[in-house]
C-alpha cells in the first residue's frame, strides 16, 4: 500500500543503528554485548521512554511466562525492555524494514534473541496465528494509522480469550494540530490523531472491554523538555528532530494533543 510505504520511509530515514552503537562506545560499553538499560531508552520512540514502558507493563499485568505481541515495535527497545525486566517472550511486528533489521541486530547483541523475535509486516494484516498471544502492547503507532477498527480487529484475532491490550498513543484532547513536523508525520496528510473516544469505540467494536484510561500531559511536557535539553540517550530517543518535539510540546501545552494510555481486555 502506497501510504504504508511513505510511513516506512518516514521512519526508515533515521540512521538509528550508528547513533545507538556510537552512544554505547562513547560510554565505554561493548556494542557487541550490552543490556537494554545501557541505551537509556534512546531505542524507545515514545514520550516517557522506559518509565512509560514500565508503567504500561505493570498496569497490563505483564509477568513471567506470558507471550507478548508488540505491534509497531520500532527499534525493538520496548520488546527488549519487557523481556529483560519481566522475563516474558516478545514478538514485535513493524512496517519499517530498516527498524526490523536493526531490532534483530540489537537484540542479538543484547543476548535476548532466544526470547525476543521480530517480523516485518502491517498492524492491519498481522502475519500471525489466531489466539497466539496473552497480551498486546501498541505504543505510539495509531497516529500513523487511519483505520483504527482494523488494527484492533487484528489485535483481537491474535489474542487469546481473556487477553489484554495496553495501548499508548498521542491523542486529540481539544482541536487539530496546526504546526508540523510532528515526530510521526511531516505533514497533516500523514497524521491520523484521534480523540480517546475514537479509540475506545474501535476497541469495543473489536470485542474489547475498556478497563482504564489515563492521560499524562504534564509528564509528557517534562519528558520533551528533558529530551530537547539533554539529547538522545540522556533523556530522549534517537532520530527525532528538535523542531518536531518542540511542535509536540506546544500542542501538549495548548491542550490540543496529549499522551493517553488505554487498557482493555477480551472476555475470557
Ligand atoms: C513512533 S514509532 C514507535 C515504536 C515503538 N512502539 C516504540 O515505542 O519504541 C512508530 C512505529 O510504528 C510503525 N508503524 C506505523 N504504522 C504501522 C503499521 N501500519 N503497521 C506496523 N507498524 C507500523 C513504524 O514503522 C514505527 O516503527
Short mmCIF file of C-alpha atoms and ligand atoms in Angstrom, two decimals:
data_model
loop_
_atom_site.label_atom_id
_atom_site.label_comp_id
_atom_site.label_asym_id
_atom_site.label_seq_id
_atom_site.Cartn_x
_atom_site.Cartn_y
_atom_site.Cartn_z
CA UNK A 1 0.00 0.00 0.00
CA UNK A 2 1.44 3.37 -1.04
CA UNK A 3 0.55 5.09 2.23
CA UNK A 4 2.31 2.43 4.31
CA UNK A 5 5.38 2.88 2.10
CA UNK A 6 5.52 6.57 2.99
CA UNK A 7 5.19 5.76 6.72
CA UNK A 8 8.07 3.25 6.42
CA UNK A 9 10.12 5.83 4.51
CA UNK A 10 9.47 8.39 7.28
CA UNK A 11 10.94 6.08 9.94
CA UNK A 12 13.46 4.31 7.67
CA UNK A 13 15.41 7.52 7.07
CA UNK A 14 16.59 7.56 10.71
CA UNK A 15 20.17 6.27 10.91
CA UNK A 16 19.49 4.94 14.38
CA UNK A 17 21.90 1.99 14.41
CA UNK A 18 25.03 4.09 14.01
CA UNK A 19 23.80 6.56 16.64
CA UNK A 20 22.94 3.88 19.21
CA UNK A 21 26.18 1.92 18.77
CA UNK A 22 28.18 5.18 18.83
CA UNK A 23 26.47 6.08 22.10
CA UNK A 24 27.47 2.75 23.66
CA UNK A 25 31.11 3.18 22.53
CA UNK A 26 31.29 6.73 23.92
CA UNK A 27 30.09 5.44 27.29
CA UNK A 28 32.78 2.74 27.30
CA UNK A 29 30.23 -0.08 26.78
CA UNK A 30 30.80 -3.04 24.44
CA UNK A 31 28.39 -2.62 21.46
CA UNK A 32 28.52 -6.39 20.87
CA UNK A 33 27.35 -7.24 24.41
CA UNK A 34 25.13 -4.85 26.28
CA UNK A 35 21.97 -4.88 28.40
CA UNK A 36 18.86 -2.95 27.28
CA UNK A 37 19.25 -0.34 30.05
CA UNK A 38 22.69 0.65 28.64
CA UNK A 39 20.80 2.53 25.89
CA UNK A 40 18.90 4.62 28.50
CA UNK A 41 15.74 4.45 26.39
CA UNK A 42 17.31 6.01 23.27
CA UNK A 43 15.86 2.98 21.40
CA UNK A 44 12.28 3.64 22.62
CA UNK A 45 10.44 6.01 20.30
CA UNK A 46 7.73 7.31 22.59
CA UNK A 47 7.03 10.00 25.16
CA UNK A 48 8.14 8.83 28.60
CA UNK A 49 10.71 6.26 27.38
CA UNK A 50 11.44 3.29 29.68
CA UNK A 51 9.46 4.83 32.58
CA UNK A 52 6.30 4.81 30.48
CA UNK A 53 7.04 1.26 29.28
CA UNK A 54 7.41 0.05 32.88
CA UNK A 55 4.09 1.65 33.88
CA UNK A 56 2.36 0.08 30.88
CA UNK A 57 3.79 -3.34 31.74
CA UNK A 58 2.67 -3.10 35.34
CA UNK A 59 -0.82 -1.84 34.51
CA UNK A 60 -1.22 -4.56 31.86
CA UNK A 61 -0.13 -7.24 34.37
CA UNK A 62 2.85 -8.33 32.27
CA UNK A 63 4.77 -11.00 34.17
CA UNK A 64 6.97 -14.02 33.71
CA UNK A 65 5.76 -16.80 31.42
CA UNK A 66 3.40 -14.85 29.20
CA UNK A 67 3.71 -14.23 25.47
CA UNK A 68 3.55 -10.57 24.43
CA UNK A 69 2.96 -9.06 20.99
CA UNK A 70 4.48 -5.61 20.37
CA UNK A 71 2.55 -4.05 17.47
CA UNK A 72 4.68 -1.38 15.73
CA UNK A 73 7.84 -2.42 17.58
CA UNK A 74 10.13 0.30 16.14
CA UNK A 75 13.78 -0.36 17.03
CA UNK A 76 12.75 -3.14 19.43
CA UNK A 77 13.53 -1.14 22.57
CA UNK A 78 10.16 -1.86 24.20
CA UNK A 79 10.36 -5.59 23.36
CA UNK A 80 13.87 -5.92 24.84
CA UNK A 81 12.88 -3.92 27.93
CA UNK A 82 9.86 -6.21 28.57
CA UNK A 83 11.84 -9.43 28.00
CA UNK A 84 14.78 -8.32 30.17
CA UNK A 85 12.79 -6.84 33.07
CA UNK A 86 9.76 -9.15 33.21
CA UNK A 87 11.05 -12.47 31.81
CA UNK A 88 8.45 -12.60 29.02
CA UNK A 89 8.66 -13.81 25.45
CA UNK A 90 8.01 -10.98 22.97
CA UNK A 91 7.33 -10.88 19.25
CA UNK A 92 7.47 -7.48 17.54
CA UNK A 93 5.87 -6.59 14.20
CA UNK A 94 6.81 -3.41 12.36
CA UNK A 95 6.21 -1.90 8.95
CA UNK A 96 9.68 -0.37 8.54
CA UNK A 97 12.22 -2.91 7.19
CA UNK A 98 15.24 -0.90 8.47
CA UNK A 99 13.78 -0.96 12.01
CA UNK A 100 13.12 -4.72 11.87
CA UNK A 101 16.71 -5.36 10.77
CA UNK A 102 18.06 -3.02 13.47
CA UNK A 103 15.78 -4.63 16.11
CA UNK A 104 17.16 -8.07 15.30
CA UNK A 105 20.76 -6.88 15.38
CA UNK A 106 20.40 -5.02 18.72
CA UNK A 107 18.51 -7.96 20.24
CA UNK A 108 21.25 -10.38 19.19
CA UNK A 109 23.89 -8.06 20.69
CA UNK A 110 21.99 -7.84 23.96
CA UNK A 111 21.73 -11.63 24.27
CA UNK A 112 17.93 -11.70 24.09
CA UNK A 113 17.44 -13.40 20.71
CA UNK A 114 16.12 -16.53 22.45
CA UNK A 115 13.10 -14.68 23.83
CA UNK A 116 12.60 -11.68 21.51
CA UNK A 117 11.81 -12.05 17.78
CA UNK A 118 10.59 -9.70 15.07
CA UNK A 119 8.79 -9.80 11.76
CA UNK A 120 8.19 -7.15 9.14
CA UNK A 121 4.50 -6.56 8.49
CA UNK A 122 1.47 -4.35 8.95
CA UNK A 123 -0.68 -3.92 12.04
CA UNK A 124 -3.64 -4.07 9.63
CA UNK A 125 -2.84 -7.62 8.46
CA UNK A 126 -0.69 -9.16 11.19
CA UNK A 127 1.38 -12.08 9.88
CA UNK A 128 0.43 -14.16 12.95
CA UNK A 129 -1.79 -17.08 14.03
CA UNK A 130 -5.18 -16.60 15.73
CA UNK A 131 -5.20 -16.68 19.59
CA UNK A 132 -1.40 -16.89 19.82
CA UNK A 133 -0.62 -14.14 22.41
CA UNK A 134 -1.63 -13.34 26.01
CA UNK A 135 -1.03 -9.57 25.84
CA UNK A 136 -0.52 -6.97 23.11
CA UNK A 137 1.18 -3.61 23.52
CA UNK A 138 0.85 -0.88 20.90
CA UNK A 139 2.82 2.27 21.63
CA UNK A 140 2.78 5.47 19.52
CA UNK A 141 1.65 3.66 16.37
CA UNK A 142 -2.01 4.66 15.92
CA UNK A 143 -1.06 8.22 14.94
CA UNK A 144 0.12 6.77 11.61
CA UNK A 145 -2.98 4.60 11.02
CA UNK A 146 -6.32 5.81 9.65
CA UNK A 147 -8.23 2.51 10.08
CA UNK A 148 -8.21 2.00 13.85
CA UNK A 149 -11.11 -0.50 13.66
CA UNK A 150 -8.90 -2.82 11.60
CA UNK A 151 -5.91 -2.51 13.98
CA UNK A 152 -7.98 -3.61 16.96
CA UNK A 153 -9.82 -6.30 14.97
CA UNK A 154 -6.39 -7.78 14.18
CA UNK A 155 -5.23 -7.45 17.81
CA UNK A 156 -8.41 -9.19 18.93
CA UNK A 157 -7.85 -12.01 16.43
CA UNK A 158 -4.30 -12.81 17.60
CA UNK A 159 -5.02 -12.52 21.34
CA UNK A 160 -6.39 -15.47 23.31
CA UNK A 161 -9.79 -15.15 25.07
CA UNK A 162 -9.18 -13.03 28.18
CA UNK A 163 -6.13 -11.43 26.51
CA UNK A 164 -5.12 -7.87 27.40
CA UNK A 165 -4.22 -4.89 25.22
CA UNK A 166 -2.16 -1.94 26.51
CA UNK A 167 -2.38 0.99 24.14
CA UNK A 168 -0.43 4.22 24.43
CA UNK A 169 -0.72 6.96 21.80
CA UNK A 170 -0.67 10.70 21.32
CA UNK A 171 -4.37 11.57 21.09
CA UNK A 172 -6.50 14.63 20.33
CA UNK A 173 -7.61 16.31 23.54
CA UNK A 174 -9.03 19.52 22.05
CA UNK A 175 -8.62 20.55 18.43
CA UNK A 176 -6.47 19.81 15.41
CA UNK A 177 -2.70 20.27 15.50
CA UNK A 178 -1.56 23.02 13.14
CA UNK A 179 2.22 23.00 13.37
CA UNK A 180 4.22 20.34 11.54
CA UNK A 181 6.52 18.46 11.54
CA UNK A 182 5.40 16.28 14.44
CA UNK A 183 7.55 13.27 15.38
CA UNK A 184 5.33 10.80 13.44
CA UNK A 185 4.41 13.00 10.46
CA UNK A 186 5.97 15.79 8.43
CA UNK A 187 2.56 16.93 7.14
CA UNK A 188 -1.10 16.76 8.23
CA UNK A 189 -1.77 14.18 5.45
CA UNK A 190 0.43 11.64 7.27
CA UNK A 191 -1.19 12.13 10.66
CA UNK A 192 -4.31 10.33 11.94
CA UNK A 193 -4.53 11.55 15.53
CA UNK A 194 -7.91 10.87 17.11
CA UNK A 195 -9.60 11.53 20.48
CA UNK A 196 -9.64 8.79 23.18
CA UNK A 197 -13.32 8.11 22.40
CA UNK A 198 -12.46 7.05 18.84
CA UNK A 199 -10.01 4.51 20.30
CA UNK A 200 -12.39 3.17 22.93
CA UNK A 201 -15.17 2.86 20.30
CA UNK A 202 -12.81 0.96 17.98
CA UNK A 203 -11.72 -1.30 20.86
CA UNK A 204 -15.35 -2.04 21.78
CA UNK A 205 -16.15 -2.73 18.12
CA UNK A 206 -13.38 -5.36 18.14
CA UNK A 207 -14.84 -7.04 21.26
CA UNK A 208 -12.59 -5.47 23.94
CA UNK A 209 -13.84 -4.20 27.30
CA UNK A 210 -12.05 -1.00 28.36
CA UNK A 211 -10.66 -1.09 31.94
CA UNK A 212 -8.68 2.12 32.34
CA UNK A 213 -7.85 5.35 30.53
CA UNK A 214 -5.09 7.66 31.75
CA UNK A 215 -3.74 10.99 30.44
CA UNK A 216 -0.19 12.11 31.27
CA UNK A 217 0.10 15.58 29.72
CA UNK A 218 2.40 17.32 32.24
CA UNK A 219 4.66 14.26 32.36
CA UNK A 220 4.82 14.46 28.55
CA UNK A 221 5.84 18.14 28.63
CA UNK A 222 8.56 17.40 31.21
CA UNK A 223 9.85 14.48 29.11
CA UNK A 224 10.06 16.63 25.97
CA UNK A 225 11.92 19.36 27.89
CA UNK A 226 14.49 16.81 29.06
CA UNK A 227 14.76 15.26 25.58
CA UNK A 228 15.34 18.66 23.91
CA UNK A 229 17.81 19.87 26.53
CA UNK A 230 19.80 16.68 27.06
CA UNK A 231 19.51 14.90 23.69
CA UNK A 232 19.30 11.23 22.71
CA UNK A 233 20.42 8.76 25.35
CA UNK A 234 20.30 11.40 28.06
CA UNK A 235 16.55 11.76 28.14
CA UNK A 236 15.24 11.22 24.64
CA UNK A 237 15.06 8.79 21.74
CA UNK A 238 17.42 8.91 18.75
CA UNK A 239 16.28 10.28 15.42
CA UNK A 240 13.52 12.70 16.44
CA UNK A 241 14.31 16.25 15.44
CA UNK A 242 14.06 19.09 17.91
CA UNK A 243 11.56 21.06 15.75
CA UNK A 244 9.11 18.11 15.77
CA UNK A 245 9.48 17.70 19.54
CA UNK A 246 9.04 21.44 20.02
CA UNK A 247 5.78 21.42 17.99
CA UNK A 248 4.53 18.47 20.03
CA UNK A 249 5.34 20.31 23.26
CA UNK A 250 3.37 23.34 22.02
CA UNK A 251 0.36 21.13 21.18
CA UNK A 252 0.53 19.49 24.66
CA UNK A 253 0.80 22.87 26.37
CA UNK A 254 -2.17 24.24 24.37
CA UNK A 255 -4.33 21.22 25.33
CA UNK A 256 -4.64 20.16 21.66
CA UNK A 257 -2.80 16.82 21.93
CA UNK A 258 -1.69 14.66 24.85
CA UNK A 259 -0.28 11.23 25.69
CA UNK A 260 -3.07 8.78 26.63
CA UNK A 261 -2.93 5.15 27.81
CA UNK A 262 -5.91 2.81 27.40
CA UNK A 263 -6.05 -0.72 28.87
CA UNK A 264 -8.66 -3.24 27.73
CA UNK A 265 -9.28 -6.99 27.71
CA UNK A 266 -11.19 -9.58 25.74
CA UNK A 267 -13.90 -11.53 27.56
CA UNK A 268 -12.40 -14.77 28.94
C1 LIG B 1 6.86 6.26 16.92
S1 LIG B 1 7.41 4.66 16.48
C2 LIG B 1 7.11 3.74 17.96
C3 LIG B 1 7.93 2.48 18.03
C4 LIG B 1 7.80 1.67 19.31
N1 LIG B 1 6.43 1.29 19.58
C5 LIG B 1 8.39 2.39 20.48
O1 LIG B 1 7.61 2.88 21.31
O2 LIG B 1 9.61 2.48 20.57
C6 LIG B 1 6.09 4.11 15.41
C7 LIG B 1 6.37 2.78 14.76
O3 LIG B 1 5.15 2.28 14.20
C8 LIG B 1 5.45 1.64 12.99
N2 LIG B 1 4.21 1.61 12.20
C9 LIG B 1 3.50 2.66 11.72
N3 LIG B 1 2.41 2.22 11.05
C10 LIG B 1 2.44 0.86 11.13
C11 LIG B 1 1.59 -0.18 10.62
N4 LIG B 1 0.52 0.08 9.89
N5 LIG B 1 1.93 -1.45 10.89
C12 LIG B 1 3.04 -1.76 11.62
N6 LIG B 1 3.89 -0.82 12.10
C13 LIG B 1 3.58 0.47 11.86
C14 LIG B 1 6.56 2.48 12.38
O4 LIG B 1 7.29 1.76 11.42
C15 LIG B 1 7.39 2.83 13.62
O5 LIG B 1 8.38 1.88 13.85
#
